[in-house]
Amino acid sequence: MNSLKKLLVATTAICSVTAGAFATDLEVTHWWTSGGEAAAVAEFAKAFNATGNNWVDGAIAGGGGVARPVIISRILGGDPMGATQLNHGRQAEELVEAGLMLDLTDIATEGGWRDIVNPTGLLDSCTVDGKIYCVPVNIHSWQWIWLSHKAFADAGVDVPSNWDEFTASADALVAAGKTPLAMGQQSWQSSGAFGVINVAIGGLDLWTKINVNKDAEAAAGPEMAKVFEAYGAARVLSEGSNVQDWNQATNMVITGEAGGQIMGDWAQGEFQVAGQTAGVDYTCLPGLGVNEIISTGGDAFYFPKNDDPEVTAAQKELAKLMISKPVQVAFNLKKGSLPVRGDIDMSTANDCMQKGLEILAAGNIMPDGNQVLSADTSGQIEDLMVEFWNDTSMTPAEAQAAYAAIIAEAD
């Protein structure tokens, strides 16, 4: 064999190995772009690439509010990605009904998802007409406040154990040059804080009447008025929080610039990346220390339909990996979320995650708003809360009246 033929043979062999190593490229869209989020999503990519396929990262900065319209537009426009993050609930309802999402029932049945997903309501959120269209990957709860030990030490007051103690410490924090409540300017942050205060101050029964039963009278009632008064107080406590992104607000807590932040448990990933320890550098209070309950929202991955059987096979391979034991542990430890599997060892989780696991085990859970309200209703509520948060001339009573009107027409 002459040298040219040898070169051709060698080149062919190299190309064959390369093609086999990356059998299928799969673009995966998501909005996990902060330090902690990036570390977590890398666990999915690593596991998928180990199969010989290739994870093509399609991160969209700006959070779900920015990413979801882009994701949905691409799918409807005939330019679907291979897989995409959405939240548990009704966000993909119309896409599924339009026949644009891959049916995962076969691998869900094979993998016994109905037996391992805890709570089963997460899988119910993936189910339409008896068929399963997504894989739940975590349980994220909004129901937390994160408190900086440094900020309270600088202010000369004890770390609060509940919402009332937190609000009572505000003057000392301000006197020490701190912002009591860190809050980013993205709309979903202030809206999410409203939901947390709603449950902590109003209680689960009131939340259920309004969000599940669509009881407009309860939404306009005196119990809900207390929630709006507390939300108004939170608006005052956030004055001076001039950051945009949620993780920038978290960093204010990490550095001791702010006393606390109402944010979901994904904030834990930022504390981990910063090298901080739960119970030492920061404290977490589920339910604002008032009603210890967690919402069982979170993230799921959907897989838009395509005509390529190799892509379909890669999509199902990724779905199976995402819910597998080792990947569930690796991903959720870095994400700060709780696993969707009830049969894995999370003994290495930090103190805050252990609190969440204990609350979950005790059954003190509630559905996420995305699971009970349509995207349209959720959007209207978010718009109202943003308006109230940014327009200090709007009173809590005025905001409550507008809120009750939305609930009266909710679907």
Tab-separated table of N, CA and C in Angstrom, residues 20 26 36 48 53 60 81 88 97 106 121 146 153 161 203 211 223 231 281 289 304 343 358 383 394 396 405:
chain	number	residue	atom	x	y	z
A	20	GLY	N	-18.928	7.954	14.997
A	20	GLY	CA	-19.517	7.050	15.975
A	20	GLY	C	-19.543	7.643	17.358
A	26	LEU	N	-27.907	17.023	19.469
A	26	LEU	CA	-29.225	17.355	19.993
A	26	LEU	C	-29.150	18.726	20.660
A	36	GLY	N	-24.417	28.720	39.401
A	36	GLY	CA	-24.931	27.474	39.961
A	36	GLY	C	-25.723	26.673	38.947
A	48	PHE	N	-25.164	12.803	28.864
A	48	PHE	CA	-25.633	12.568	27.491
A	48	PHE	C	-24.459	12.348	26.546
A	53	ASN	N	-23.606	10.516	22.012
A	53	ASN	CA	-24.338	11.599	21.369
A	53	ASN	C	-23.698	12.928	21.760
A	60	ILE	N	-30.549	30.246	26.878
A	60	ILE	CA	-31.160	31.534	26.554
A	60	ILE	C	-31.148	32.371	27.828
A	81	MET	N	-36.094	22.669	18.500
A	81	MET	CA	-34.880	22.152	19.086
A	81	MET	C	-35.074	20.654	19.367
A	88	HIS	N	-42.992	22.674	35.172
A	88	HIS	CA	-44.116	21.778	35.381
A	88	HIS	C	-45.410	22.564	35.247
A	97	GLU	N	-51.368	19.571	22.548
A	97	GLU	CA	-52.663	19.393	21.882
A	97	GLU	C	-52.547	19.570	20.367
A	106	ASP	N	-43.934	5.242	26.143
A	106	ASP	CA	-43.275	3.934	26.079
A	106	ASP	C	-42.098	3.850	27.041
A	121	GLY	N	-47.978	13.962	41.212
A	121	GLY	CA	-48.557	15.102	40.519
A	121	GLY	C	-47.624	15.701	39.487
A	146	TRP	N	-33.900	33.653	52.098
A	146	TRP	CA	-32.483	33.385	52.351
A	146	TRP	C	-31.901	34.571	53.111
A	153	ALA	N	-25.153	40.322	61.470
A	153	ALA	CA	-24.066	40.557	62.430
A	153	ALA	C	-23.599	42.008	62.352
A	161	SER	N	-35.985	34.331	62.653
A	161	SER	CA	-36.487	32.964	62.496
A	161	SER	C	-37.840	32.934	61.791
A	203	GLY	N	-51.985	31.512	54.204
A	203	GLY	CA	-52.195	30.093	54.462
A	203	GLY	C	-52.609	29.325	53.218
A	211	ASN	N	-56.548	30.009	43.914
A	211	ASN	CA	-55.807	29.530	42.754
A	211	ASN	C	-56.369	28.255	42.145
A	223	GLU	N	-58.892	38.355	54.505
A	223	GLU	CA	-57.681	37.562	54.690
A	223	GLU	C	-56.654	37.891	53.611
A	231	TYR	N	-47.292	42.365	51.313
A	231	TYR	CA	-46.596	42.541	50.035
A	231	TYR	C	-46.186	43.998	49.858
A	281	ASP	N	-23.025	30.452	57.031
A	281	ASP	CA	-22.945	31.735	56.338
A	281	ASP	C	-24.325	32.304	56.006
A	289	GLY	N	-40.631	30.957	57.448
A	289	GLY	CA	-40.604	30.629	58.867
A	289	GLY	C	-41.980	30.663	59.502
A	304	PRO	N	-39.666	18.133	21.170
A	304	PRO	CA	-40.468	18.386	19.971
A	304	PRO	C	-40.316	17.264	18.943
A	343	ASP	N	-36.512	7.362	45.539
A	343	ASP	CA	-35.773	6.139	45.879
A	343	ASP	C	-34.261	6.321	45.753
A	358	GLU	N	-37.288	16.876	54.231
A	358	GLU	CA	-38.130	16.538	55.387
A	358	GLU	C	-39.558	17.029	55.187
A	383	ASP	N	-48.109	40.623	35.530
A	383	ASP	CA	-48.124	42.013	35.086
A	383	ASP	C	-48.632	42.938	36.192
A	394	MET	N	-49.707	53.093	43.703
A	394	MET	CA	-50.767	52.084	43.766
A	394	MET	C	-50.813	51.504	45.171
A	396	PRO	N	-52.081	48.876	48.291
A	396	PRO	CA	-52.395	47.455	48.387
A	396	PRO	C	-53.864	47.162	48.097
A	405	ALA	N	-60.353	40.803	40.271
A	405	ALA	CA	-60.979	40.841	38.941
A	405	ALA	C	-60.330	39.817	38.011
